[in-house]
Amino acid sequence: MAKQVSDLIVERLIEWGVDTIFGLPGDGVDGFFEALRTHQDKLRFIQVRHEEAAALAAVGYAKYTGRIGVCCATSGPGGIHLLNGLYDAKCDSQTVLAITGHTFHDLIGTDYQQDVDLDKLFMDVSEFNERIMGPAHAINVVDMAIRTAYGRRGVAHICIPKDVQEWEVSDKHRSGANVAHHSGDWSEPSSARPSAALLQQAADIINHGSRVTILAGRGALGARGEIGQLAASVGGPVVKALLGKGVLPDLSPYTTGGIGLLGTSPSVDAMEECDTLIMIGTSFPYLEFLPKPGQAKCVQIELDPTRIGLRHQVDVGLVGDSKTILQALLPLLKQKDSKFLKKAQDRMKDWNQLMEERGTRKDMPMKPQVVTHTLNKLLNDNAIVSSDSGTIATWTARYIQMRGDMQFSLSGSLATMANGLPYSIGASVAYPGRQVVCVVGDGGLTMLMGEIVTLVKYKLNVCVVVVKNNVLGQIKWEQMILDGNPEFGVELEPIDFAKVAEACGARGFTIERPEQAEQVLREALAHNGPTVVQAIVDPNEPPMPGKATTQQALHLAKALLSGQKDAVKIIKTIASNMIREVV
């Protein structure tokens, strides 16, 4: 059988090192799927139950491996379903390639079935967006798509009309300008670094500061050793944006943990008191948690020059890879005393004691902190943990402690619900021998609950921990604390997730009391195959910020006085938490 356009595309993906593609078949990609079938010994296809999950799994694969994640969908509705996951990749600067079908090339634009102009639809989400026009065009487009996705750290989209996928490979219609074999499958990140003069300017600012705080994000994950050396040299704490949770172990003496509404009180203190801020590989969006304008000098290290000065006024911007720049910068820094760091460490002792106390409570209904605190003790030192969006992101951020070679991620800037389970699919496919855990709320899991079957189909050892409170918890507390309104539209009809898991072919477990947590989680983690653990928790436990503001307290009081359901229980819960902080 003669080679077709789809064969060219699949073979070029393989030459680029692609070994996995997530997706769902459809008649708009029949030719492409035939090429996947005939090349399945080199390129593995993972069938999901919803195209959104395919895109999110590709994002998780990219985040945990550093390689390009690839997803595919049919024309029309299939391609549309990819978009949310692809926007997650865009917002978190992840390298993802989406391949979609289209209708017959000579019926495009004539209202034929599933005739959605995906080229136009994907314009905003993608850094590269092109329709393949024929055999001589295919390799050029694949190469440019992958090269652009890596180079610009974003989404590339290739659209292939249905009949073009099955055209025989021929040079009959190749233009004279399109020289065969001119395009190469090679791409490496830039090794450039700032000039010596600019590095010295940055060092002078840091050396002059007396209270230095480091804010590290996802872009610093590959520079763990250098970040530790930097903190020791400047005598200042490392505050971690949530996507940079793995930059340092959470029990490192150099870190105060997270920042923002999900972060720690010592991190807020470090930002409020510093006179010098070093931002490394982060575009942490919440400006109100950064030093006030004019308070601190700032040095920013960032791979993307358009993000220099995006969140905070910058005195010196250093463009390039974090590890490379830090290796050049560290020899220029003078050793400072550790008074500022010591103050942060003392505060972290108090914070960790408070977290320990809250995570071991025996109250009923069970507190959500108990679930993630207990889970943390049972995780392997190379576990991969994915969190969904919602209150569970707070419980995971505060209680899952990074150590060893652990990896962690969630949907950062997009903060979409339903990312946790597909991320874990991507992680488990990439690392079949590692412990993979998904921490998700009942709202987020329900959105893509069908992917439990994907875990079963491919025998993925993923433990899904569902923190179940029968409410969209994050929205509930935002309505109350941020807006001063009683909750509305957030109650969820209860689902027995353990029974759902069993119906799908996975093991289902239930935790209702704190004393059950360790035994049940231990059994679920030890099971050879996918498991779902539903932990039934108190819906009235608020994910309070590390430092609550007066305005937030006033908004909460207003909501409680305006007819908020269970107001008395909420007041008792908050009062109990405040007493524990004081005591």
XYZ file of C-alpha atoms in Angstrom:
583
model
C 0.000 0.000 0.000
C 1.347 3.424 -0.956
C 2.379 5.794 1.821
C -0.203 8.472 2.646
C -0.011 12.005 4.103
C -0.989 10.684 7.537
C 1.956 8.285 7.437
C 4.304 11.194 6.785
C 2.895 13.079 9.761
C 3.059 10.150 12.182
C 6.559 9.184 11.097
C 7.745 12.760 11.525
C 6.262 12.873 15.038
C 8.231 9.732 15.849
C 11.420 11.295 14.476
C 10.820 14.230 16.841
C 10.739 11.789 19.765
C 6.975 11.743 20.285
C 5.977 8.410 21.830
C 2.449 9.098 23.143
C -0.654 10.800 21.804
C -3.901 11.321 23.716
C -7.202 11.584 21.891
C -10.534 10.271 20.686
C -11.250 8.944 17.167
C -13.843 10.312 14.771
C -14.599 10.253 11.078
C -12.748 13.540 10.577
C -9.443 11.848 11.491
C -9.966 8.355 10.094
C -6.917 8.558 7.859
C -4.734 9.814 10.685
C -5.921 6.997 12.956
C -5.062 4.404 10.314
C -1.502 5.748 10.399
C -1.546 5.542 14.208
C -2.683 1.913 13.922
C 0.082 0.941 11.538
C 2.741 2.698 13.642
C 1.497 1.659 17.093
C 4.738 -0.174 17.812
C 6.500 3.206 17.990
C 3.739 5.669 18.857
C 1.284 4.808 21.622
C -2.297 6.044 21.384
C -4.192 6.633 24.649
C -7.946 6.755 24.147
C -9.775 9.095 26.534
C -13.529 9.547 26.987
C -13.602 13.296 26.287
C -11.328 15.418 24.121
C -10.877 17.974 26.912
C -9.233 15.190 28.903
C -6.924 14.468 25.954
C -5.671 18.050 25.935
C -5.299 18.165 29.725
C -3.485 14.819 29.740
C -1.096 16.233 27.143
C -0.500 19.232 29.414
C 0.207 16.951 32.375
C 2.551 14.857 30.226
C 4.407 18.018 29.164
C 4.646 19.406 32.695
C 6.004 16.217 34.221
C 8.379 15.180 31.427
C 9.528 18.461 29.898
C 8.732 16.969 26.468
C 5.991 17.970 24.075
C 2.521 16.657 24.893
C 0.412 15.668 21.893
C -3.363 15.334 21.581
C -5.738 14.764 18.671
C -9.410 15.144 17.911
C -11.805 14.925 15.020
C -13.235 17.871 13.114
C -15.946 20.175 14.449
C -17.037 19.292 17.994
C -13.982 17.161 18.733
C -11.633 20.027 18.044
C -13.813 22.415 20.029
C -13.631 20.107 23.044
C -9.826 20.374 23.086
C -9.856 24.107 23.694
C -10.095 24.291 27.479
C -7.124 21.993 27.946
C -5.162 23.876 25.309
C -5.839 27.172 27.081
C -4.441 25.548 30.213
C -1.257 24.873 28.227
C -1.214 28.434 26.882
C -1.702 30.011 30.309
C 1.040 27.883 31.912
C 3.428 28.124 28.926
C 3.426 24.397 28.193
C 4.647 22.767 24.990
C 1.631 21.010 23.466
C 0.734 19.986 19.909
C -2.925 19.552 18.913
C -3.813 17.696 15.727
C -7.360 18.016 14.417
C -9.282 16.902 11.379
C -11.442 18.962 9.056
C -14.065 18.225 6.454
C -13.185 17.415 2.819
C -10.825 20.040 1.423
C -13.182 21.035 -1.390
C -16.240 21.354 0.874
C -14.695 23.617 3.533
C -16.817 26.714 4.014
C -19.962 25.249 2.396
C -21.872 24.344 5.594
C -20.996 20.661 5.239
C -21.377 18.455 8.319
C -19.030 19.410 11.188
C -17.619 22.199 9.046
C -16.103 24.293 11.825
C -13.199 26.499 10.773
C -10.771 25.222 13.401
C -7.923 27.239 11.896
C -9.711 30.428 12.947
C -11.023 28.966 16.197
C -7.516 28.102 17.375
C -5.937 31.445 16.469
C -5.897 32.851 19.999
C -4.819 29.713 21.845
C -1.922 28.741 19.585
C 1.550 30.039 18.812
C 1.474 28.108 15.532
C -1.714 27.313 13.645
C -1.726 25.850 10.135
C -3.742 23.671 7.776
C -1.852 20.980 5.838
C -2.447 21.443 2.118
C -0.891 18.269 0.733
C 1.990 15.769 0.871
C 4.735 18.275 0.119
C 3.429 20.543 2.867
C 3.104 17.962 5.652
C 6.666 17.612 6.976
C 7.292 21.360 6.763
C 4.220 22.030 8.905
C 4.956 19.325 11.488
C 8.528 20.554 11.895
C 7.471 24.177 12.231
C 4.686 23.307 14.662
C 6.918 21.377 17.055
C 9.805 23.798 16.715
C 7.476 26.718 17.527
C 5.808 24.934 20.444
C 9.206 24.302 22.031
C 10.679 27.680 21.130
C 7.738 29.764 22.316
C 6.644 27.410 25.102
C 3.070 27.166 23.948
C 0.446 25.452 21.827
C 0.842 24.459 18.188
C -2.135 23.338 16.105
C -2.185 21.343 12.878
C -5.449 20.917 10.988
C -5.724 18.239 8.272
C -8.733 17.984 5.933
C -10.265 14.518 5.965
C -9.398 13.565 2.407
C -5.928 15.125 2.483
C -5.020 12.676 5.266
C -5.397 9.830 2.751
C -3.713 11.390 -0.253
C -0.813 9.346 -1.561
C 2.646 10.754 -1.034
C 3.917 12.274 -4.257
C 6.074 15.167 -5.421
C 3.741 15.766 -8.342
C 2.420 19.038 -6.919
C 5.560 20.152 -5.044
C 6.502 23.739 -5.891
C 9.976 24.495 -7.155
C 10.622 26.698 -4.122
C 9.882 23.849 -1.695
C 13.147 21.921 -1.828
C 12.646 18.375 -0.537
C 14.275 17.435 2.807
C 15.151 21.042 3.670
C 13.332 21.008 7.020
C 15.050 19.566 10.096
C 13.705 17.924 13.268
C 15.992 19.604 15.785
C 15.301 22.098 18.523
C 17.179 23.043 21.692
C 16.584 25.814 24.253
C 18.834 28.833 24.040
C 21.989 28.743 26.156
C 22.455 32.522 25.929
C 22.963 34.502 29.107
C 23.059 38.218 29.992
C 26.207 40.295 29.637
C 28.760 40.441 32.426
C 27.905 44.107 33.015
C 24.197 43.358 33.483
C 24.947 40.445 35.808
C 27.120 42.743 37.891
C 24.344 45.336 38.104
C 22.006 42.645 39.426
C 24.618 41.467 41.916
C 25.173 45.039 43.155
C 21.458 45.460 43.890
C 21.287 42.130 45.729
C 24.507 42.818 47.660
C 23.178 46.191 48.782
C 19.958 44.762 50.181
C 19.673 43.782 53.834
C 16.361 41.877 53.732
C 16.256 39.776 50.567
C 13.297 37.592 49.603
C 13.337 35.155 46.665
C 10.134 34.366 44.755
C 10.581 31.194 42.702
C 8.138 29.694 40.222
C 7.890 26.896 37.704
C 10.746 28.291 35.650
C 13.100 27.596 38.558
C 12.254 23.890 38.932
C 15.463 22.878 37.169
C 17.638 25.002 39.444
C 16.998 23.501 42.876
C 20.684 23.441 43.888
C 21.289 26.998 42.717
C 18.162 28.291 44.504
C 19.379 26.780 47.769
C 22.823 28.325 47.288
C 21.225 31.692 46.551
C 19.116 31.608 49.712
C 22.148 30.672 51.806
C 24.232 33.427 50.235
C 21.713 36.272 50.605
C 20.402 35.091 53.976
C 16.807 35.294 52.811
C 13.807 32.971 52.437
C 12.504 31.381 49.244
C 8.796 31.967 48.701
C 7.327 29.477 46.226
C 4.611 30.198 43.675
C 2.346 27.152 43.536
C 3.647 25.885 40.187
C 7.120 26.147 41.721
C 6.227 24.027 44.754
C 8.927 21.531 43.804
C 11.723 24.117 43.611
C 12.774 23.255 47.179
C 11.595 20.581 49.612
C 8.845 22.010 51.809
C 10.827 21.276 54.958
C 13.950 22.980 53.624
C 15.247 25.608 56.066
C 15.394 28.034 53.149
C 11.694 28.189 52.257
C 8.561 29.666 53.783
C 6.342 27.728 51.389
C 3.631 29.158 49.201
C 2.288 32.657 48.678
C -1.166 34.045 47.929
C -4.537 32.922 49.261
C -3.236 29.337 49.381
C 0.080 30.282 50.933
C 1.598 30.681 54.379
C 1.667 33.554 56.836
C 5.516 33.599 56.949
C 5.593 34.076 53.171
C 3.287 37.072 53.480
C 5.587 38.471 56.186
C 8.655 37.944 53.999
C 7.065 39.924 51.169
C 5.880 42.711 53.447
C 9.263 43.181 55.121
C 11.809 42.688 52.328
C 13.829 45.532 50.807
C 15.052 43.410 47.861
C 13.056 40.951 45.771
C 14.552 38.354 43.413
C 11.914 36.888 41.075
C 12.956 33.688 39.316
C 10.907 31.935 36.637
C 7.520 33.176 37.761
C 4.683 35.396 36.630
C 2.727 34.940 39.892
C -0.399 36.991 39.128
C -1.626 38.266 42.506
C -0.032 41.707 42.748
C -1.458 42.415 46.204
C 0.857 39.783 47.706
C 4.028 41.305 46.238
C 5.993 44.150 47.861
C 4.282 47.505 47.507
C 5.612 49.792 44.746
C 8.720 51.587 45.969
C 9.252 49.202 48.898
C 11.866 46.895 47.378
C 14.487 46.820 44.654
C 13.821 43.975 42.220
C 15.928 41.651 40.087
C 13.951 39.364 37.788
C 15.230 36.246 36.020
C 12.872 35.123 33.264
C 13.119 33.133 30.054
C 10.402 35.189 28.348
C 11.480 38.833 27.964
C 7.860 39.998 27.669
C 7.305 39.007 31.308
C 10.094 41.132 32.719
C 8.359 43.812 34.789
C 4.921 42.301 34.249
C 4.030 41.994 37.954
C 6.524 44.238 39.767
C 8.756 47.138 38.835
C 12.175 45.744 37.911
C 15.558 47.367 38.428
C 17.452 44.695 36.490
C 15.959 42.047 34.219
C 18.019 38.985 33.306
C 16.627 37.086 30.324
C 17.457 33.418 29.985
C 17.384 30.023 31.659
C 17.221 30.272 35.458
C 19.913 27.667 36.152
C 22.369 29.149 33.640
C 21.902 32.693 34.945
C 22.146 31.719 38.610
C 25.360 29.823 37.969
C 26.823 33.039 36.538
C 25.322 35.293 39.222
C 26.176 33.342 42.389
C 29.980 33.998 42.297
C 29.249 37.748 42.242
C 27.220 37.760 45.452
C 28.571 38.637 48.880
C 27.725 36.454 51.852
C 25.123 38.133 54.097
C 24.183 37.404 57.686
C 21.106 35.245 58.174
C 19.035 37.436 60.539
C 16.203 37.880 58.057
C 16.229 34.187 57.177
C 16.319 33.213 60.854
C 13.206 35.298 61.540
C 11.426 33.506 58.684
C 12.536 30.119 59.988
C 11.175 30.860 63.471
C 7.849 31.843 61.954
C 7.784 28.653 59.887
C 8.200 26.563 63.032
C 5.026 28.128 64.418
C 3.218 27.742 61.094
C 4.170 24.069 60.743
C 3.018 23.382 64.285
C -0.320 24.985 63.480
C -0.670 22.902 60.304
C 0.191 19.734 62.226
C -2.445 20.528 64.839
C -5.129 21.204 62.228
C -4.162 18.167 60.178
C -4.588 15.786 63.124
C -7.953 17.012 64.389
C -10.539 14.421 65.397
C -13.617 16.618 64.891
C -16.691 15.366 63.110
C -17.568 15.985 60.368
C -13.998 15.188 59.353
C -11.861 18.186 58.424
C -10.452 18.218 54.866
C -6.962 18.952 56.205
C -6.931 15.515 57.836
C -7.112 13.852 54.411
C -4.134 15.593 52.801
C -2.098 15.608 56.026
C -2.502 11.836 56.290
C -1.900 11.291 52.592
C 1.358 13.231 52.799
C 2.829 10.758 55.287
C 2.157 7.839 52.933
C 3.585 9.229 49.697
C 6.761 7.889 48.137
C 9.701 10.253 47.772
C 9.260 10.138 43.988
C 5.464 10.433 43.928
C 3.746 12.601 41.324
C 0.843 14.567 42.798
C -1.701 16.476 40.722
C -4.234 18.779 42.342
C -7.473 19.962 40.849
C -8.758 23.514 41.255
C -10.833 24.573 44.238
C -10.454 24.351 48.004
C -8.538 21.107 47.523
C -5.732 23.179 45.980
C -5.352 24.886 49.385
C -5.332 21.612 51.314
C -2.858 20.084 48.875
C -0.576 23.124 48.753
C -0.347 23.335 52.535
C -0.175 19.670 53.517
C 1.549 17.775 50.689
C 5.251 18.296 51.412
C 7.646 18.060 48.501
C 10.667 15.875 49.166
C 13.091 13.723 47.216
C 12.174 13.589 43.526
C 8.475 14.319 44.025
C 6.665 16.330 41.365
C 3.567 18.449 41.731
C 1.369 20.482 39.464
C -2.102 21.856 38.909
C -3.794 24.247 36.522
C -1.979 27.480 37.338
C -3.065 30.634 35.551
C -6.219 29.173 33.994
C -7.180 27.405 37.241
C -9.617 25.186 35.384
C -11.599 22.541 37.187
C -11.254 18.907 36.052
C -7.525 19.041 35.284
C -6.409 16.744 38.110
C -7.462 13.352 36.753
C -6.230 13.943 33.160
C -2.918 15.313 34.497
C -2.541 12.066 36.415
C -3.269 10.042 33.282
C -0.474 11.902 31.509
C 1.868 11.358 34.453
C 1.148 7.642 34.816
C 1.538 6.995 31.093
C 4.892 8.793 31.139
C 6.146 7.139 34.357
C 4.438 3.745 34.735
C 6.602 2.713 37.679
C 5.946 5.733 39.880
C 3.274 6.437 42.441
C 0.739 8.851 40.950
C -1.913 10.542 43.084
C -4.704 12.900 42.111
C -6.331 15.125 44.746
C -9.646 16.429 43.446
C -12.916 17.887 44.688
C -16.288 16.354 43.977
C -17.118 19.204 41.591
C -13.968 18.827 39.522
C -14.072 15.031 39.351
C -17.692 15.011 38.201
C -16.802 17.068 35.112
C -14.556 14.370 33.612
C -15.526 11.378 35.748
C -15.566 9.129 32.690
C -11.770 9.171 32.712
C -11.828 6.704 35.606
C -12.505 4.183 32.838
C -9.361 5.382 31.062
C -7.372 4.476 34.179
C -8.960 1.028 34.110
C -8.515 0.502 30.356
C -4.765 1.140 30.516
C -4.247 -0.351 34.017
C -2.778 2.921 35.331
C -1.751 2.873 38.983
C -3.374 6.173 39.875
C -4.959 6.840 43.257
C -7.744 9.419 42.982
C -8.508 11.060 46.340
C -11.861 12.858 46.225
C -12.369 15.419 48.977
C -16.159 15.284 49.048
C -18.210 18.032 50.679
C -21.137 18.187 48.225
C -20.467 21.829 47.430
C -18.385 23.947 45.057
C -16.322 24.988 48.047
C -13.997 27.559 46.502
C -16.908 29.431 44.939
C -18.864 29.267 48.197
C -16.075 30.916 50.173
C -15.318 33.439 47.438
C -18.960 34.497 47.440
C -18.773 35.008 51.194
C -15.226 36.254 51.894
C -14.415 38.173 48.709
C -17.886 39.502 47.879
C -19.738 39.531 51.209
C -22.684 37.535 49.825
C -24.375 34.364 51.056
C -23.608 31.261 48.995
C -25.808 30.576 45.996
C -25.829 27.961 43.248
C -22.978 25.962 44.748
C -24.664 22.938 46.348
C -23.979 19.620 44.586
C -26.177 16.558 44.444
C -24.191 13.878 46.328
C -22.525 11.085 44.338
C -21.163 7.861 45.786
C -17.784 7.956 44.049
C -16.715 4.621 45.525
C -19.646 2.927 43.777
C -18.881 4.800 40.556
C -15.298 3.564 40.739
C -16.408 -0.035 41.235
C -18.854 0.268 38.334
C -15.977 1.433 36.135
C -13.758 -1.466 37.199
C -11.568 0.405 39.700
C -11.362 -0.138 43.464
C -13.513 2.209 45.510
C -12.895 3.264 49.115
C -14.640 5.567 51.587
C -13.287 7.558 54.541
C -15.828 9.086 56.896
C -13.881 9.437 60.147
C -10.354 10.711 60.904
C -9.278 7.447 62.497
C -10.026 5.607 59.215
C -7.878 7.860 57.037
C -4.455 6.247 57.340
C -5.580 2.643 56.981
C -7.829 3.312 53.979
C -5.314 5.511 52.159
C -2.532 3.032 52.796
C -4.624 0.202 51.314
C -5.614 2.295 48.292
C -2.032 3.334 47.560
C -0.826 -0.257 47.842
C -3.424 -1.600 45.403
C -2.090 -2.669 42.017
C -4.376 -0.699 39.737
C -6.541 2.416 39.791
C -8.320 3.373 42.988
C -10.785 6.060 44.025
C -10.968 7.163 47.661
C -13.882 9.383 48.612
C -13.232 11.310 51.815
C -16.400 12.848 53.232
C -15.490 16.150 54.898
C -16.946 19.193 56.635
C -18.369 21.663 54.065
C -18.098 24.479 56.616
C -14.298 24.398 56.991
C -13.016 27.563 55.262
C -9.698 27.643 53.368
C -8.661 30.863 55.090
C -5.679 32.805 53.702
C -2.415 32.712 55.635
C -3.193 36.251 56.793
C -6.806 37.354 56.588
C -7.381 41.039 55.865
C -9.848 43.293 57.663
C -11.854 43.610 54.450
C -12.138 39.845 54.120
C -13.337 39.572 57.722
C -15.947 42.287 57.127
C -17.178 40.575 53.957
C -17.527 37.275 55.815
C -19.442 38.958 58.642
C -21.751 40.614 56.107
C -22.435 37.277 54.401
C -23.172 35.541 57.701
C -25.654 38.267 58.612
C -27.358 38.129 55.207
C -28.937 34.712 55.447
C -25.949 32.422 54.877
C -26.838 28.777 55.349
C -25.234 27.129 58.403
C -23.984 30.524 59.638
C -23.779 29.329 63.244
C -21.704 26.266 62.283
C -19.359 28.410 60.199
C -18.874 30.867 63.066
C -18.081 28.001 65.433
C -15.583 26.512 62.979
C -13.773 29.810 62.414
C -13.773 30.580 66.146
C -12.256 27.163 66.840
C -9.538 27.778 64.244
C -8.732 31.201 65.675
C -8.448 29.784 69.194
C -5.985 27.176 67.929
C -3.874 29.925 66.303
C -3.708 31.856 69.564
C -3.105 28.823 71.747
